[in-house]
CSV table of C-alpha atoms and ligand atoms in Angstrom, one decimal:
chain,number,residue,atom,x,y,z
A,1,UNK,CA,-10.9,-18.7,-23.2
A,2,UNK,CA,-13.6,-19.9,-26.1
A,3,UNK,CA,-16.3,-21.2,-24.4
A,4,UNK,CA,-20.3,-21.0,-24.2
A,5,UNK,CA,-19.9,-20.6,-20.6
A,6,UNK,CA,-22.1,-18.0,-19.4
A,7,UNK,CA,-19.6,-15.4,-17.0
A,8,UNK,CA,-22.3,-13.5,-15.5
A,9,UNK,CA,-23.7,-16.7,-13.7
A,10,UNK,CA,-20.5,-18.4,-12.4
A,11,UNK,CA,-20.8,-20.4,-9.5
A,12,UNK,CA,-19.3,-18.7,-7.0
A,13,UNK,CA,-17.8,-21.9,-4.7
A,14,UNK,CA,-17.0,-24.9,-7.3
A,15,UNK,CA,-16.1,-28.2,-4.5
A,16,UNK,CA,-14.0,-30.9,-6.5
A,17,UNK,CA,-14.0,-34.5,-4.6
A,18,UNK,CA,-10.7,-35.7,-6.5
A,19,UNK,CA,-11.3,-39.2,-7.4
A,20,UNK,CA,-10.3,-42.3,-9.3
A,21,UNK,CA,-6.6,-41.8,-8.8
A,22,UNK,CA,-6.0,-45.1,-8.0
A,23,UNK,CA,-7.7,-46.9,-10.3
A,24,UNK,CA,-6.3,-44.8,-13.3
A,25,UNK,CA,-2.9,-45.8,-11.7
A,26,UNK,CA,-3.8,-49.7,-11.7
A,27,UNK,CA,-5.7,-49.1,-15.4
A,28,UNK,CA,-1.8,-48.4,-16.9
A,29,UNK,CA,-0.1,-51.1,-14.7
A,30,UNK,CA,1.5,-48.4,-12.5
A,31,UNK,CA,1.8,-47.9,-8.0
A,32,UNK,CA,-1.3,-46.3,-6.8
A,33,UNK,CA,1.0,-43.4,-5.8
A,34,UNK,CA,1.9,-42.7,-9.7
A,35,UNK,CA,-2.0,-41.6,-9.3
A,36,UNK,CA,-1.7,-39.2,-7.0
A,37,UNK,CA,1.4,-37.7,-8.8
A,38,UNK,CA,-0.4,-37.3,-12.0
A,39,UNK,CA,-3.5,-36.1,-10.3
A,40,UNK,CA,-1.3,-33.2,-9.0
A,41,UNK,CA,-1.3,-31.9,-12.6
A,42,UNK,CA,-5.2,-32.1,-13.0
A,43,UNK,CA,-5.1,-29.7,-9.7
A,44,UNK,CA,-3.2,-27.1,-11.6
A,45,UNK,CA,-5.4,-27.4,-14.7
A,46,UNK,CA,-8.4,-26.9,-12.7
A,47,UNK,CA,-6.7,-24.4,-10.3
A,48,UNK,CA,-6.1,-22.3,-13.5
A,49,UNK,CA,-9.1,-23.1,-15.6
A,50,UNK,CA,-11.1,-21.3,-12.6
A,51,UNK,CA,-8.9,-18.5,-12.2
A,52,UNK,CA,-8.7,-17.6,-15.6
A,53,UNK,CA,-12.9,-18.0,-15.6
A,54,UNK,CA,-13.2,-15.9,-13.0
A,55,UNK,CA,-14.2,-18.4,-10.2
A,56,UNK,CA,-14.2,-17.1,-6.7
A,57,UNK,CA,-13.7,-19.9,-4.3
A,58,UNK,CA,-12.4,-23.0,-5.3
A,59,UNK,CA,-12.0,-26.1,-2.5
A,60,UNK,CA,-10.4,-29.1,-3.1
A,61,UNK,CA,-11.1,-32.6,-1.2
A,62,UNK,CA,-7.0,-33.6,-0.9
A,63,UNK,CA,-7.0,-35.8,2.2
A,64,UNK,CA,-9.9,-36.9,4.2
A,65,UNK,CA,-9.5,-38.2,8.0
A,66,UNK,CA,-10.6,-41.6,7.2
A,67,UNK,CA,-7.3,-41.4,4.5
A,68,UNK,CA,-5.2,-41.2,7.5
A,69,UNK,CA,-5.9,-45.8,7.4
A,70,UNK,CA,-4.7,-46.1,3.9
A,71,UNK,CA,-0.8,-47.9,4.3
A,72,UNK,CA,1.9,-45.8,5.3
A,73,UNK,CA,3.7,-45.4,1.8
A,74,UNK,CA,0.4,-43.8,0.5
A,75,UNK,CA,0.0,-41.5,3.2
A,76,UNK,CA,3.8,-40.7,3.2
A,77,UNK,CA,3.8,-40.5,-0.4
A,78,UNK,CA,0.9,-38.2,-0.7
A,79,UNK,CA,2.2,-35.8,2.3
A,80,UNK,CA,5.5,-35.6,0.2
A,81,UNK,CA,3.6,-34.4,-2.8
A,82,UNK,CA,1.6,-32.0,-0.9
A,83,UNK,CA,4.8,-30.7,0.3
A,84,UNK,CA,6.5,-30.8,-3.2
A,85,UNK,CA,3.7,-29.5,-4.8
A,86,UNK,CA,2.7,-26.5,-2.6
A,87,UNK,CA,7.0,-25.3,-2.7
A,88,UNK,CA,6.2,-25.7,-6.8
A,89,UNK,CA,3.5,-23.8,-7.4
A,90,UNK,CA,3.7,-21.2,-5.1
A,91,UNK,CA,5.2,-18.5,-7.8
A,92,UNK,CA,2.2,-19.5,-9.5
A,93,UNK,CA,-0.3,-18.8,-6.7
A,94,UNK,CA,1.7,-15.3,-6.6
A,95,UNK,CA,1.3,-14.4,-9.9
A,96,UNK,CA,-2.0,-15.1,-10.0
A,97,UNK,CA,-2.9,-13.6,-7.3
A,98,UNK,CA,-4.9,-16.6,-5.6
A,99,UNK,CA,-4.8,-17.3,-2.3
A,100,UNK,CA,-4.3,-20.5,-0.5
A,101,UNK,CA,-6.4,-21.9,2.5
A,102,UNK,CA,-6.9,-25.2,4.3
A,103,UNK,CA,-9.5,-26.6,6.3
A,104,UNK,CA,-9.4,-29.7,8.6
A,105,UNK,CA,-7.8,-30.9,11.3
A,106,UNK,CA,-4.5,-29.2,10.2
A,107,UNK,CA,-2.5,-30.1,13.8
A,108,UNK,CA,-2.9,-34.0,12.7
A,109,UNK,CA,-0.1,-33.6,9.7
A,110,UNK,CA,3.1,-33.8,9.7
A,111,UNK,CA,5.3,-31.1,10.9
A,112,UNK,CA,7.1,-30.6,7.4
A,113,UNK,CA,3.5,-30.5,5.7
A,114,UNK,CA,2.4,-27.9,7.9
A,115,UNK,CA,5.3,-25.5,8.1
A,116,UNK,CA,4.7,-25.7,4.1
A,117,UNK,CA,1.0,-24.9,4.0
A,118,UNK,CA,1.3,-22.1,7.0
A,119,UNK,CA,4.3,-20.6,4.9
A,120,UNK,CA,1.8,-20.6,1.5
A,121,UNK,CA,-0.9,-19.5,3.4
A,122,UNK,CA,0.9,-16.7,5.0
A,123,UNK,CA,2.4,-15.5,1.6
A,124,UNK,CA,-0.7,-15.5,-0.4
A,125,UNK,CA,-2.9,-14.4,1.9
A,126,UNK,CA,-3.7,-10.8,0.9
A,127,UNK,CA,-4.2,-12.6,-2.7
A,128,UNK,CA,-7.7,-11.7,-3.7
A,129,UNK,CA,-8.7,-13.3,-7.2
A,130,UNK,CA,-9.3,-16.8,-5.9
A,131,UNK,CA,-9.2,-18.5,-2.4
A,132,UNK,CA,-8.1,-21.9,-3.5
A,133,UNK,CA,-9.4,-24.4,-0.7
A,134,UNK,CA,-7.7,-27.6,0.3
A,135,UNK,CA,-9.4,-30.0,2.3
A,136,UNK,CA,-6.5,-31.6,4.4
A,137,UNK,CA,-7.4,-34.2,7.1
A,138,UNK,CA,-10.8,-33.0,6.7
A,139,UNK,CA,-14.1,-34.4,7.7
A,140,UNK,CA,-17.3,-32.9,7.6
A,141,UNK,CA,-18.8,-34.6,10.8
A,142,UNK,CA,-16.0,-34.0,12.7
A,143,UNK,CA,-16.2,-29.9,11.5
A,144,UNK,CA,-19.7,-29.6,12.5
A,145,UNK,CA,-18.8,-31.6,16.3
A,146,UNK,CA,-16.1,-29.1,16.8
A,147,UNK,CA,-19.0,-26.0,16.0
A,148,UNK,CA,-21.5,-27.6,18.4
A,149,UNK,CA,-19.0,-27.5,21.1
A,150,UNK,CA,-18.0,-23.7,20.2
A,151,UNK,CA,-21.7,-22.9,20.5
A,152,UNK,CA,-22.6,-24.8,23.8
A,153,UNK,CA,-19.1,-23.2,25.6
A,154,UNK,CA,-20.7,-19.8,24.1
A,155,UNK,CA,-24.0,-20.8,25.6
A,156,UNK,CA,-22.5,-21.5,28.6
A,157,UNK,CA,-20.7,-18.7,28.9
A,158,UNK,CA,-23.8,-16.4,28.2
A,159,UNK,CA,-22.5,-15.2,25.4
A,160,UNK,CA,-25.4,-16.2,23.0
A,161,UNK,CA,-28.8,-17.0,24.4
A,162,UNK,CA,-29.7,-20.3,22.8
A,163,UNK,CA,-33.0,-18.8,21.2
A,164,UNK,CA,-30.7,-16.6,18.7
A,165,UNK,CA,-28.7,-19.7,17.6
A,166,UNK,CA,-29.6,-19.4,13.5
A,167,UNK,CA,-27.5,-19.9,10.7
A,168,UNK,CA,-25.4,-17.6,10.5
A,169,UNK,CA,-24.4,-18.5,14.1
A,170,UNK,CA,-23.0,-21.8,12.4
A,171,UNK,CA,-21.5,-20.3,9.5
A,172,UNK,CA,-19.5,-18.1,11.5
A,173,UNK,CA,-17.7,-20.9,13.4
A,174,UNK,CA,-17.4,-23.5,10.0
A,175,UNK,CA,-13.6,-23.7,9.0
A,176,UNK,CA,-15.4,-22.2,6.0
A,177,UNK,CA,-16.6,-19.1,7.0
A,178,UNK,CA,-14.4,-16.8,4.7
A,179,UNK,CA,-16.6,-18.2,1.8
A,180,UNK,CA,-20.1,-18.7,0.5
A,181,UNK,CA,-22.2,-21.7,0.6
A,182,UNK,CA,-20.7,-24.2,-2.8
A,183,UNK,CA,-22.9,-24.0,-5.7
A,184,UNK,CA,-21.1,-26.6,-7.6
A,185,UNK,CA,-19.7,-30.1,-5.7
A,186,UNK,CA,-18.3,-32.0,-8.9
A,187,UNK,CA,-16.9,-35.8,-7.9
A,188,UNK,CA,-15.0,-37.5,-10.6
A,189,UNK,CA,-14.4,-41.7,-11.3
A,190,UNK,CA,-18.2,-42.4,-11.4
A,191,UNK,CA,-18.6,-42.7,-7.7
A,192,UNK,CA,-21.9,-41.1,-6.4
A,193,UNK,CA,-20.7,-40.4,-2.8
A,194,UNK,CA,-20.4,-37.0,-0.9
A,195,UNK,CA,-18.1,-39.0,1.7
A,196,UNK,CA,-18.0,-36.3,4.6
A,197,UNK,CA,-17.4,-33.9,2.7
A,198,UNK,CA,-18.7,-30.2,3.6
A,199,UNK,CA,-21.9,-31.4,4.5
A,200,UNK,CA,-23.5,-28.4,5.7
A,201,UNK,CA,-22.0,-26.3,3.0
A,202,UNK,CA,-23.8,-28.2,0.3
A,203,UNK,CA,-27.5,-27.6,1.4
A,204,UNK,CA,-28.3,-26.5,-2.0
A,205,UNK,CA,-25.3,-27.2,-3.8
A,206,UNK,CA,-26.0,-28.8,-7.6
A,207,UNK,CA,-24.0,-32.5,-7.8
A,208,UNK,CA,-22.0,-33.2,-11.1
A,209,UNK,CA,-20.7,-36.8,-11.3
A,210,UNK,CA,-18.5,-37.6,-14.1
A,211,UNK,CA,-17.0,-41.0,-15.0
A,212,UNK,CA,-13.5,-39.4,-16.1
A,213,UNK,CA,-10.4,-40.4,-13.4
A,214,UNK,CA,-9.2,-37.6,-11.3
A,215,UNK,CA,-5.8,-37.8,-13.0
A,216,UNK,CA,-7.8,-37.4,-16.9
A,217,UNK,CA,-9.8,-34.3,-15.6
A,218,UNK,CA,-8.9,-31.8,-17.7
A,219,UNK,CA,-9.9,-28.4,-18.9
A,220,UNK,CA,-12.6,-29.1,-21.2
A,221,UNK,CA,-13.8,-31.5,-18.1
A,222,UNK,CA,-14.4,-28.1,-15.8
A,223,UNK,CA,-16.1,-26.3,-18.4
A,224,UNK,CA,-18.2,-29.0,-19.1
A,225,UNK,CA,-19.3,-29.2,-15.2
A,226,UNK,CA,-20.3,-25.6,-15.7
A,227,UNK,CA,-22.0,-25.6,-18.5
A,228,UNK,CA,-24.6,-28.5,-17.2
A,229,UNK,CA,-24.8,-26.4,-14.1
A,230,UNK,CA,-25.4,-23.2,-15.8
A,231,UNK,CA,-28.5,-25.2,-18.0
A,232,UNK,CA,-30.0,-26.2,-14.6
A,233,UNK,CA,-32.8,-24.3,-13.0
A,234,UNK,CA,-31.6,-23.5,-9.0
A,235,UNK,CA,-35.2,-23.1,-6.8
A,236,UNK,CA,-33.8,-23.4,-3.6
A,237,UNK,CA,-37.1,-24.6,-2.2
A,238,UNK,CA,-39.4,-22.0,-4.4
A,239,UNK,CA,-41.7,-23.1,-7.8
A,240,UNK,CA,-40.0,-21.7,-11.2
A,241,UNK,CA,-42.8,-19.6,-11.1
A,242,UNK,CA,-41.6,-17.1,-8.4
A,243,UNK,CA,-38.4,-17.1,-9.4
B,1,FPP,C1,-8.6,-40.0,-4.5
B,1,FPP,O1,-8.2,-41.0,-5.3
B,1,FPP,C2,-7.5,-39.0,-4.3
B,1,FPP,C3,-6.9,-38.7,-3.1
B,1,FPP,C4,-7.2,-39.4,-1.8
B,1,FPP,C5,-5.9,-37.7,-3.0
B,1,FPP,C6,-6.0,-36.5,-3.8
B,1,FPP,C7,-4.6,-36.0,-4.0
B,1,FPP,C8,-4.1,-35.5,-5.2
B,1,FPP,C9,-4.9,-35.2,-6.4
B,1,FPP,C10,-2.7,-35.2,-5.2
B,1,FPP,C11,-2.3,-33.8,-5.3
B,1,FPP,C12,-2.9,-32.9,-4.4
B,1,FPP,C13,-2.4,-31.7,-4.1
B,1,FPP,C14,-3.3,-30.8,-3.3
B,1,FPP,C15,-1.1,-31.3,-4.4
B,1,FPP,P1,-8.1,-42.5,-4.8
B,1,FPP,O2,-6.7,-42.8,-4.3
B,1,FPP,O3,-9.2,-42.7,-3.7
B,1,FPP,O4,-8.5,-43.4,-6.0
B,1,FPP,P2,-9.2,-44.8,-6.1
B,1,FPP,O5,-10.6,-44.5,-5.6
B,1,FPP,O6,-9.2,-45.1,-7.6
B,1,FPP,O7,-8.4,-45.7,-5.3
């Protein structure tokens, strides 16, 4: 690939909060669901564009718990896809040798939906170029609830003594915890929102917000995420100085 990117200083975790499908839908007179079918071909673009760069971990905000209210063709329509999409590519995911995972409150999708992902996940799972992350059902707050109560049963239980409780203690139990911290948490459509998304994760993660619609996010799009992140100067909490 002919780029200026930098491949020694890759962000390791690149989060993408897939927006705008909607409204590019409504901009061309079309059903909001026409959105989400041509944002499915933006998530193979960006799937690939990372893979080929040489990106590690790359986690994708598909369905959120509060997208659970949106009417029932939408949710129907974008569980179908998921389905669809994940049978598709799979021979993809094989090939190159990337590995899908999902985080959220898996147990709330459909059966069909699920017996697809666990099949994926199972196949790829010794994949070890990429983990490609989708967010399904997922909500930040409700993540970090269901780690407070692991740590107080633990507590209880006298398995850890409430003074040793650090960081690590949390990342352990995050549906995260195969990956590092995100680096780079791109939204797209112009909204300037993190929406529950990974909230923890992002301490120190650098924000990109781009006006282009989900379904218009293309290559040149990605690289351009990276190359502003790679010209930005990460302190986390120290003066240029000592770094
Ligand atoms: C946000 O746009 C997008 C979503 C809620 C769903 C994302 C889903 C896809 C990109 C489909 C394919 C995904 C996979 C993993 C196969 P919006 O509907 O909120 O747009 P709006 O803000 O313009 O209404």
């Amino acid at each position: 690939m002919n780029t200026t990117i930098d491949l020694h200083n890759l962000p390791q975790h690149v989060a993408v909060i897939m927006d705008g499908n909607g409204r590019w839908a409504k901009k061309q007179g079309l059903m909001r669901v026409r959105g989400h079918e041509k944002g499915a071909q933006a998530v193979r673009d960006t799937v690939e564009t990372c893979a080929e760069l040489g990106i590690k971990n790359l986690t994708l905000y598909a369905f959120s718990t509060e997208n659970w209210k949106r009417p029932k063709l939408e949710v129907d329509t974008l569980m179908k896809l998921l389905v669809s999409s994940l049978r598709k590519e799979l021979p993809t995911l094989q090939k190159n040798n990337i590995s899908l995972k999902a985080v959220g409150s898996l147990q709330l999708l459909p059966i069909s939906a699920k017996k697809q992902l666990d099949e994926v996940i199972e196949a790829t799972s010794h994949n070890s170029r990429m983990n490609l992350t989708l967010a399904l059902s997922y909500g930040s707050r409700e993540e970090l609830i269901a780690v407070i109560k692991k740590v107080a049963s633990k507590v209880k239980t006298n398995e850890i003594d409430v003074e040793d409780i650090d960081q690590d203690t949390i990342n352990n139990l995050l549906y995260t915890n195969y990956m590092p911290d995100v680096d780079l948490l791109i939204r797209t459509s112009g909204e300037q929102r993190i929406s529950n998304f990974l909230l923890w994760q992002i301490a120190y993660a650098e924000l990109y917000f781009t006006e282009v619609l989900w379904p218009d996010f293309r290559k040149e799009h990605l690289i351009e995420a990276i190359e502003n992140y790679q010209n930005r100067e990460r302190r986390f909490g120290k003066t240029s100085e000592q770094l």
